[in-house]
XYZ file of C-alpha atoms in Angstrom:
554
model
C 0.000 0.000 0.000
C 1.503 3.351 -1.010
C 2.293 5.879 1.651
C 0.669 9.291 1.293
C 2.629 11.805 -0.766
C 1.040 14.924 0.708
C 0.780 15.999 4.320
C -2.678 17.577 4.059
C -5.710 15.532 5.015
C -7.528 16.129 1.768
C -4.659 14.832 -0.311
C -3.866 11.746 1.740
C -4.647 8.524 -0.050
C -6.760 6.100 1.901
C -5.308 3.058 3.570
C -8.703 1.451 3.301
C -11.482 2.534 1.011
C -14.601 3.365 2.931
C -18.060 2.056 3.223
C -20.931 3.531 1.498
C -24.418 3.853 2.912
C -27.150 3.875 0.315
C -29.380 6.392 2.055
C -26.762 8.560 3.744
C -24.997 11.579 2.273
C -22.326 12.724 4.697
C -21.854 16.004 2.872
C -25.357 17.176 3.784
C -24.445 17.246 7.436
C -21.074 18.853 6.821
C -22.407 21.980 5.099
C -24.212 23.447 8.080
C -23.229 27.058 8.840
C -21.322 27.900 11.980
C -22.778 30.163 14.618
C -21.072 33.195 16.073
C -21.077 32.606 19.803
C -20.638 35.216 22.479
C -18.132 34.068 25.094
C -19.525 34.033 28.604
C -18.917 31.825 31.612
C -18.429 28.263 30.485
C -20.386 25.297 31.688
C -17.227 24.041 33.335
C -17.152 27.153 35.543
C -20.740 26.728 36.703
C -21.966 24.609 39.543
C -24.840 22.202 39.223
C -26.801 24.291 41.671
C -26.947 27.017 39.021
C -28.543 24.535 36.637
C -31.748 24.003 38.530
C -34.717 24.137 36.211
C -36.497 26.588 38.472
C -33.702 29.141 38.077
C -33.651 29.671 34.350
C -32.125 26.470 33.031
C -33.220 27.560 29.567
C -30.477 30.202 29.575
C -27.665 27.783 30.406
C -24.387 28.723 28.727
C -23.095 25.563 27.073
C -19.456 26.382 27.620
C -18.182 26.101 24.056
C -15.009 27.943 23.211
C -15.429 29.623 19.818
C -12.569 30.761 17.698
C -10.571 27.579 18.134
C -9.955 27.971 21.861
C -9.717 24.715 23.716
C -8.708 25.928 27.157
C -10.816 27.313 29.961
C -10.138 31.049 30.067
C -6.783 30.402 28.459
C -5.803 32.232 25.266
C -4.864 30.262 22.204
C -1.132 29.828 22.071
C 0.546 32.538 20.027
C 3.622 30.375 19.731
C 1.945 27.370 18.169
C 4.418 25.299 16.206
C 7.130 27.845 16.978
C 9.091 25.436 19.160
C 11.758 23.182 17.748
C 9.962 19.831 17.417
C 11.558 16.533 18.346
C 12.669 14.559 15.251
C 10.087 11.907 16.177
C 7.205 14.335 15.684
C 7.474 14.471 11.885
C 7.789 10.691 11.716
C 4.744 10.331 13.966
C 2.603 12.604 11.810
C 3.609 10.748 8.675
C 2.660 7.441 10.284
C -0.614 8.815 11.614
C -1.660 10.114 8.191
C -0.739 6.777 6.657
C -3.402 5.145 8.844
C -6.221 7.389 7.572
C -9.379 5.821 6.185
C -11.601 7.651 3.672
C -15.250 7.604 2.726
C -16.208 9.183 -0.585
C -12.923 11.040 -0.508
C -13.356 12.236 3.062
C -11.318 10.987 6.054
C -13.493 9.308 8.686
C -11.062 7.539 10.980
C -7.746 5.767 11.447
C -7.109 2.026 11.435
C -5.854 0.408 14.635
C -2.447 -0.599 13.271
C -0.506 -0.336 10.024
C 1.728 -3.367 10.466
C 2.812 -4.967 7.197
C 5.086 -7.415 8.995
C 2.219 -9.144 10.778
C 0.899 -12.274 9.117
C -2.533 -12.051 10.739
C -4.479 -8.834 10.321
C -7.275 -9.909 12.685
C -9.260 -6.739 13.452
C -6.340 -4.310 13.455
C -7.444 -3.008 10.041
C -10.638 -1.614 11.579
C -11.485 1.832 12.924
C -12.084 1.469 16.680
C -14.038 4.104 18.554
C -11.777 4.122 21.624
C -8.600 3.859 19.523
C -9.550 6.847 17.402
C -9.888 9.248 20.358
C -6.167 10.170 20.592
C -5.999 10.431 16.799
C -9.001 12.761 16.881
C -7.424 14.931 19.575
C -4.194 15.144 17.576
C -6.057 16.379 14.506
C -8.110 18.846 16.554
C -4.988 20.256 18.167
C -3.412 20.558 14.733
C -6.362 22.552 13.381
C -7.808 19.716 11.283
C -11.320 19.090 12.664
C -13.031 17.697 9.555
C -11.946 14.111 10.119
C -13.308 14.256 13.680
C -16.624 15.633 12.486
C -16.862 12.946 9.816
C -16.073 10.211 12.342
C -18.704 11.451 14.797
C -21.347 11.475 12.065
C -20.385 8.082 10.681
C -20.472 6.313 14.049
C -23.696 8.109 14.894
C -25.284 6.583 11.829
C -24.021 3.140 12.810
C -25.684 3.562 16.196
C -29.021 3.499 14.398
C -28.444 0.040 12.955
C -30.308 -2.927 14.398
C -27.832 -4.838 16.550
C -28.247 -8.556 17.202
C -26.020 -11.207 18.735
C -27.507 -14.604 17.975
C -31.209 -14.067 18.720
C -30.759 -11.227 21.199
C -31.191 -7.570 20.253
C -28.884 -4.989 21.821
C -30.076 -1.668 23.188
C -30.830 1.002 20.620
C -28.199 3.380 22.008
C -25.234 0.970 21.819
C -22.297 2.330 19.839
C -20.055 0.021 17.786
C -16.693 -1.139 19.038
C -15.333 -0.689 15.526
C -16.164 -0.615 11.860
C -14.375 -1.977 8.814
C -14.337 -0.527 5.362
C -14.762 -2.758 2.329
C -14.122 -1.495 -1.192
C -15.433 -3.025 -4.400
C -13.224 -1.729 -7.240
C -15.419 -3.220 -9.937
C -18.670 -1.656 -8.748
C -16.811 1.328 -7.333
C -18.769 1.139 -4.103
C -17.781 1.340 -0.459
C -19.407 -0.699 2.312
C -19.156 -0.535 6.097
C -19.281 -3.563 8.353
C -19.704 -2.613 12.008
C -18.905 -4.728 15.061
C -21.079 -4.184 18.147
C -19.506 -7.062 20.044
C -20.800 -9.951 17.960
C -17.317 -10.527 16.504
C -15.293 -9.557 19.564
C -13.439 -12.027 21.760
C -15.961 -13.098 24.361
C -18.835 -11.452 22.456
C -19.009 -8.498 24.842
C -20.503 -5.166 23.777
C -18.231 -2.134 24.342
C -19.691 -0.100 27.202
C -17.035 2.598 26.768
C -17.718 3.406 23.083
C -20.756 5.557 23.786
C -18.943 7.451 26.538
C -15.928 8.147 24.328
C -18.265 9.355 21.573
C -19.878 11.919 23.887
C -16.496 13.011 25.260
C -15.122 13.417 21.729
C -18.180 15.405 20.618
C -17.565 17.816 23.480
C -13.831 17.996 22.617
C -14.706 18.841 19.002
C -17.080 21.581 20.136
C -14.618 23.077 22.623
C -11.822 23.049 20.063
C -13.736 24.531 17.118
C -16.464 26.594 18.775
C -18.892 24.965 16.339
C -22.127 24.221 18.177
C -24.063 23.222 15.091
C -22.918 19.602 15.128
C -23.894 18.905 18.739
C -27.193 20.730 18.237
C -28.326 18.663 15.258
C -31.348 16.467 15.977
C -29.292 13.371 15.172
C -26.564 14.172 17.710
C -29.111 15.136 20.346
C -30.923 11.856 19.794
C -27.655 9.915 19.834
C -26.718 11.352 23.212
C -30.162 10.650 24.656
C -30.052 7.035 23.445
C -26.662 6.464 25.102
C -27.887 8.081 28.310
C -31.080 6.010 28.279
C -28.988 2.838 28.407
C -26.974 4.156 31.360
C -29.667 5.880 33.394
C -32.355 3.218 33.197
C -33.654 2.020 36.552
C -33.370 -1.590 37.631
C -32.278 -3.648 40.603
C -29.098 -1.661 41.217
C -28.513 -0.333 44.708
C -25.420 1.625 43.626
C -25.125 4.577 41.186
C -22.221 2.844 39.435
C -22.685 0.827 36.231
C -22.658 -2.963 36.418
C -20.517 -4.369 33.590
C -19.238 -7.626 32.161
C -15.562 -8.523 31.845
C -13.952 -7.276 28.634
C -16.290 -4.323 28.052
C -13.633 -1.610 27.743
C -9.977 -1.111 26.787
C -9.278 -4.297 28.736
C -11.356 -6.340 26.307
C -10.411 -9.806 27.563
C -11.147 -11.655 30.765
C -9.157 -9.898 33.489
C -11.451 -9.937 36.518
C -12.850 -6.437 35.980
C -16.499 -7.562 35.919
C -18.722 -5.696 38.334
C -18.061 -1.976 38.680
C -14.678 -1.283 37.020
C -13.072 2.107 37.696
C -12.461 2.770 33.984
C -16.160 2.574 33.132
C -17.251 4.572 36.186
C -14.804 7.393 35.432
C -15.815 7.522 31.753
C -19.481 7.375 32.772
C -19.007 10.342 35.096
C -17.182 12.338 32.427
C -19.740 11.545 29.730
C -22.559 12.664 32.022
C -20.856 15.991 32.639
C -20.115 16.476 28.936
C -23.739 15.700 28.084
C -24.944 18.416 30.444
C -23.020 20.955 28.397
C -24.474 19.826 25.075
C -28.077 18.703 25.620
C -30.631 21.170 24.349
C -33.103 22.261 26.963
C -36.275 21.230 25.181
C -38.820 18.977 26.882
C -36.749 15.817 26.409
C -33.492 17.551 27.221
C -34.732 18.972 30.525
C -35.817 15.544 31.704
C -32.384 14.105 30.979
C -30.635 17.044 32.649
C -32.565 16.423 35.858
C -31.725 12.709 35.782
C -28.060 13.415 35.041
C -27.757 15.889 37.910
C -29.180 13.408 40.402
C -26.913 10.635 39.139
C -23.812 12.827 39.258
C -24.369 13.702 42.903
C -24.879 10.050 43.852
C -22.026 8.779 41.686
C -19.461 11.311 42.900
C -20.269 10.563 46.550
C -20.131 6.799 46.001
C -16.811 6.856 44.128
C -15.077 9.300 46.448
C -16.293 7.445 49.525
C -15.896 3.780 48.615
C -13.424 3.541 45.719
C -10.806 5.901 47.147
C -7.927 4.472 49.136
C -4.894 6.011 50.777
C -2.691 5.069 53.718
C -5.279 5.994 56.350
C -8.177 4.382 54.527
C -6.192 1.189 54.026
C -5.489 1.099 57.750
C -9.204 1.606 58.449
C -10.218 -1.254 56.139
C -7.569 -3.444 57.769
C -9.394 -2.875 61.091
C -12.924 -3.389 59.737
C -15.437 -5.410 61.704
C -17.497 -7.846 59.657
C -21.061 -9.146 59.600
C -22.503 -5.725 60.398
C -26.217 -5.281 59.835
C -28.569 -2.285 59.480
C -27.955 1.164 58.066
C -25.412 1.931 60.799
C -22.870 -0.533 59.355
C -19.453 0.968 58.690
C -18.191 -1.964 56.618
C -21.071 -1.555 54.181
C -19.830 -4.090 51.644
C -18.842 -6.659 54.270
C -15.246 -6.754 53.051
C -13.189 -9.317 54.949
C -9.900 -7.688 56.048
C -8.044 -10.947 55.470
C -8.876 -10.600 51.758
C -6.616 -7.550 51.442
C -3.636 -8.691 49.308
C -0.202 -8.473 50.894
C 1.293 -6.384 48.092
C -0.930 -3.366 48.720
C 0.531 -2.767 52.204
C 3.989 -2.247 50.707
C 2.704 -0.446 47.612
C 0.771 2.248 49.489
C 3.017 5.219 50.315
C 2.432 7.455 53.311
C 1.552 10.264 50.897
C -0.537 9.318 47.902
C -3.674 7.447 46.988
C -5.810 6.192 44.116
C -9.198 4.884 43.071
C -9.137 1.086 43.349
C -10.229 -1.131 40.490
C -13.599 -2.384 41.713
C -15.953 -2.376 44.693
C -18.879 -4.762 45.072
C -20.354 -6.929 47.830
C -17.539 -8.603 49.815
C -15.053 -7.669 47.112
C -12.509 -4.894 46.708
C -10.106 -5.093 43.774
C -7.105 -3.148 45.049
C -5.326 -3.117 41.680
C -4.323 0.268 40.307
C -5.671 1.064 36.813
C -4.128 3.926 34.847
C -6.960 4.938 32.558
C -9.612 5.115 35.274
C -7.456 7.210 37.586
C -6.345 9.631 34.858
C -9.917 10.119 33.615
C -11.020 10.627 37.225
C -8.612 13.584 37.376
C -9.643 15.024 33.991
C -13.368 14.761 34.725
C -12.931 16.112 38.272
C -14.416 12.946 39.694
C -11.305 13.152 41.853
C -11.297 16.137 44.183
C -8.239 18.416 43.919
C -6.843 16.704 47.014
C -7.374 13.258 45.527
C -5.938 14.318 42.151
C -2.821 15.574 43.924
C -2.578 12.291 45.852
C -2.715 10.280 42.606
C 0.213 12.356 41.306
C 2.042 11.770 44.577
C 1.566 8.048 44.006
C 3.099 8.323 40.528
C 6.173 10.011 41.973
C 6.485 7.642 44.923
C 5.979 4.488 42.827
C 7.571 5.563 39.544
C 9.467 2.309 39.152
C 6.278 0.246 39.484
C 3.857 2.397 37.474
C 6.144 3.809 34.786
C 9.450 1.965 34.827
C 11.282 2.202 31.502
C 8.198 2.745 29.308
C 5.066 4.680 30.305
C 2.752 3.459 31.576
C 1.373 0.350 33.281
C -2.221 -0.323 32.274
C -2.690 -1.877 35.711
C -0.596 -2.842 38.720
C 0.325 -5.412 39.839
C 0.119 -8.316 37.434
C -1.797 -11.410 38.504
C 0.082 -14.686 38.229
C 0.231 -18.379 39.077
C -2.991 -19.866 40.434
C -4.763 -16.511 40.519
C -3.926 -15.962 36.835
C -5.403 -19.347 35.935
C -8.625 -18.631 37.804
C -9.113 -14.966 36.842
C -8.075 -15.055 33.169
C -8.996 -18.645 32.367
C -5.333 -19.347 31.523
C -5.298 -16.632 28.857
C -1.979 -17.061 26.960
C -2.001 -13.401 25.882
C -2.521 -11.980 29.372
C 0.381 -13.704 31.102
C 2.052 -11.808 33.946
C 3.445 -8.379 33.054
C 2.131 -8.651 29.512
C -0.692 -7.033 27.512
C -3.589 -6.154 29.837
C -2.005 -7.976 32.773
C 0.518 -5.373 33.861
C 1.770 -4.492 30.377
C 3.017 -0.971 29.567
C 0.933 0.943 27.020
C 2.420 4.037 25.303
C -1.065 5.278 24.319
C -1.731 6.095 27.983
C 0.970 8.759 27.765
C -1.555 11.354 26.596
C -3.844 10.702 29.553
C -0.955 10.905 31.995
C 0.232 14.156 30.403
C -3.232 15.704 30.578
C -3.567 14.707 34.236
C -0.113 16.114 35.001
C -0.906 19.459 33.393
C -4.229 19.732 35.195
C -2.623 19.039 38.576
C 0.325 21.366 37.957
C 2.905 18.571 37.635
C 4.186 18.990 34.043
C 7.618 17.739 35.082
C 6.155 14.253 35.560
C 4.779 14.282 32.019
C 8.040 15.607 30.617
C 9.976 12.806 32.277
C 7.563 10.183 30.932
C 7.672 11.622 27.398
C 11.475 11.556 27.401
C 11.368 7.879 28.342
C 8.982 7.155 25.468
C 11.113 9.100 23.000
C 14.117 6.927 23.811
C 12.388 3.808 22.471
C 9.105 4.276 20.594
C 10.336 5.210 17.130
C 13.306 2.848 17.268
C 10.986 -0.010 18.246
C 8.467 0.801 15.503
C 5.653 2.271 17.652
C 4.605 -0.971 19.395
C 1.154 -1.504 20.836
C 2.507 -2.429 24.281
C 5.623 -3.485 26.190
C 6.163 -6.447 28.519
C 8.024 -6.972 31.766
C 7.943 -5.453 35.238
C 9.721 -2.342 33.964
C 8.186 -2.336 30.469
C 11.598 -3.067 28.987
C 10.632 -5.506 26.224
C 8.426 -5.037 23.159
C 5.261 -7.061 23.799
C 5.374 -10.673 22.632
C 2.267 -10.192 20.446
C 2.422 -6.385 20.110
C 1.596 -4.955 16.684
C 4.026 -2.431 15.247
C 2.940 0.973 13.948
C 0.033 0.966 16.397
C -1.944 4.099 15.581
C -2.934 5.085 19.085
C 0.653 4.691 20.311
C 1.609 7.223 17.642
C -1.324 9.565 18.313
C -0.938 9.326 22.086
C 2.641 10.559 21.784
C 1.640 13.447 19.515
C -1.181 14.559 21.807
C 1.122 14.430 24.839
C 3.731 16.544 23.047
C 1.224 19.121 21.820
C -0.443 19.478 25.212
C 2.885 19.961 26.946
C 3.898 22.625 24.393
C 0.503 24.358 24.514
C -1.387 23.584 27.743
C -4.453 25.476 26.503
C -5.298 22.304 24.556
C -6.150 20.677 27.875
C -9.527 22.422 27.926
C -10.992 20.205 25.226
C -10.502 17.070 27.326
C -10.703 18.411 30.884
C -13.584 19.523 33.100
C -13.207 21.845 36.052
C -14.379 20.819 39.490
C -17.984 21.544 40.381
C -18.054 22.478 44.039
C -21.620 21.280 44.403
C -20.347 17.756 43.715
C -17.942 17.965 46.632
C -19.777 16.632 49.685
C -18.247 16.486 53.115
C -16.956 12.926 53.270
C -16.279 11.301 56.588
C -13.682 8.586 56.290
C -15.139 5.132 56.718
C -13.510 3.477 59.707
C -14.382 0.644 62.013
C -12.517 0.947 65.268
C -12.369 -1.969 67.646
C -11.566 0.147 70.653
C-alpha cells in the first residue's frame, strides 16, 4: 500500500477505502453554517446548583469555546508550532496520516495498526471508537477538525443500525466497538461492516464506546467553537439514546454501572467484571459532557434532571468507597465484619483478610488512588491507569485526591512507569490466581498485555492529568522515556516486563494510538491550553463532606 505523498488531510490517499451507505450523504451534514457565539462563563465554571430548572435552566451557557480555543479562560497559544519539534514528531505525523481511512474522498477515521510485517491482520485493520480518540485529539490540536466531524457522524449513523447477537437484540443506544471498510473496485462502491460485540473475543458489547463518543463530541465543540454539530437532531438523539442505556432504573442499589468482563480497553477476561473504575470514570465524564451539550427542550430537561441526580450520587459513592490512601487502608484493615442495618461501617462486608499483601507495601504514606472495583464482599485493590487519569480530567477526583494520585506516581515511579510509560494496571496477577481470573489466557500472562503491560497510548492521559494538577515535570519525564524507544521499536502496541523493557510478545508495530498518544502528549505539553478540550473543572456542588469510613475496635 503506497504511503501518502502529501501531508494535508484532503490529499492523503486512503489506507482502506470506505463504506458507502445507500441512504446517507455525509456532505449534507457537513455543510451546516457555523454560529457566532458570544463568550460568557463556560459550563465548566458553573456549579450544578446554578442549573436548577427553576432558576432559568433555559439560559444555560453551554461552555463552548469559539474561535478555536480549547482551554478554559486560556488564550490560544501565540507560539503554536514555533518550538523546535523533536525529530520523532514528523515521523509520527507521517505514520498517523498513513493510517487514515476515507469515505467518498473524506477521512473518517484511522485504522488500529498499520503493520505490514504481521501475518494475521485480525481486526487491526478496523477503525475502533476508543482507539480513534487520541488520533481525533491530535487532529483537533493541529487545526484539522473535519476528520473528527466525519467520524462522529459516521459512528452516529451506525448507532441506528439494528444490533443482534444470535437471537438477542442490543439496546438502541449501543455504539459500535469498531467498523471496517470494504471497497469493491469493480462496482466502485464502499461498504461498512460494524462490530457491536458480535465478533469480539468473548462477544461483549463495548460499554465505553458511547462514553468516548460523547467526550469526543464535546472535545470537538470546545476546540472549534462549532455548536451546530452537537445541536443537530441526530446528535441530540444519539446522546439521549446512550444516556437512556446508562440511566435506566433496575435492581441496582449503587449509582455505578454494572458491567461484564472485557467491556472496555481491557477487552479480555481480566477480573474487571462488576463496577470497574475505567467505566465509572468515563461514565461520570460523559454525564458531565452531556450536560453541556443537551438542548433544553422537553426531552433535554428531563435528561438534565436525571443526570444531575446521578452525578451527585455517583461522585459521593466513588469518592467514599473507591478511594484508598494510607489511612483508609489502615481503616479497612481494622474493619469489623457481619454488620447489619444502616449503621454498618463496613457496608460491603469486606473481609480484612482478603486484602492482598502487596498493597501494604505499595501504598506510600503520601498518595492514593481509586481502586479497580468495589462490590459486595469484594474490593479489587489493583491500580488502573486509565480510570485514575480520567477521574482527574473529569474532576471525579477532588483536587486533594488528584494531587494524591500524582504523589503516588512520583512515589511508585518504578512500578507504574518503569522504563516505558505506563502500566495499564498494577500489579500483574500470576500463578494460580492468573489461571482462575483469566482462564489461563496465553495473551494476558504476567506483566504482559492487559495484565501489567506498559501501554504508550496512555501517555496522553498521563500528560493531561499532570498538566491539570500542575505537575508537568512528571509528564516531561515520561515523554522523554517514550522518546528513547518508541520510534526505534516501531511504535509498538505495548511493552512487557515489570519495567516495560521488552516489546510485547504479540504487540503490533505501527500501532496508531501509540503514535497519536505521543503526539497529543507533546502538543499538550507545548501548549497547555489544549487541555480544555478534554478536561472539566471541578464543580463544588459535587464535593460533599466525606467522613472517612472506619471501624474501630476500641
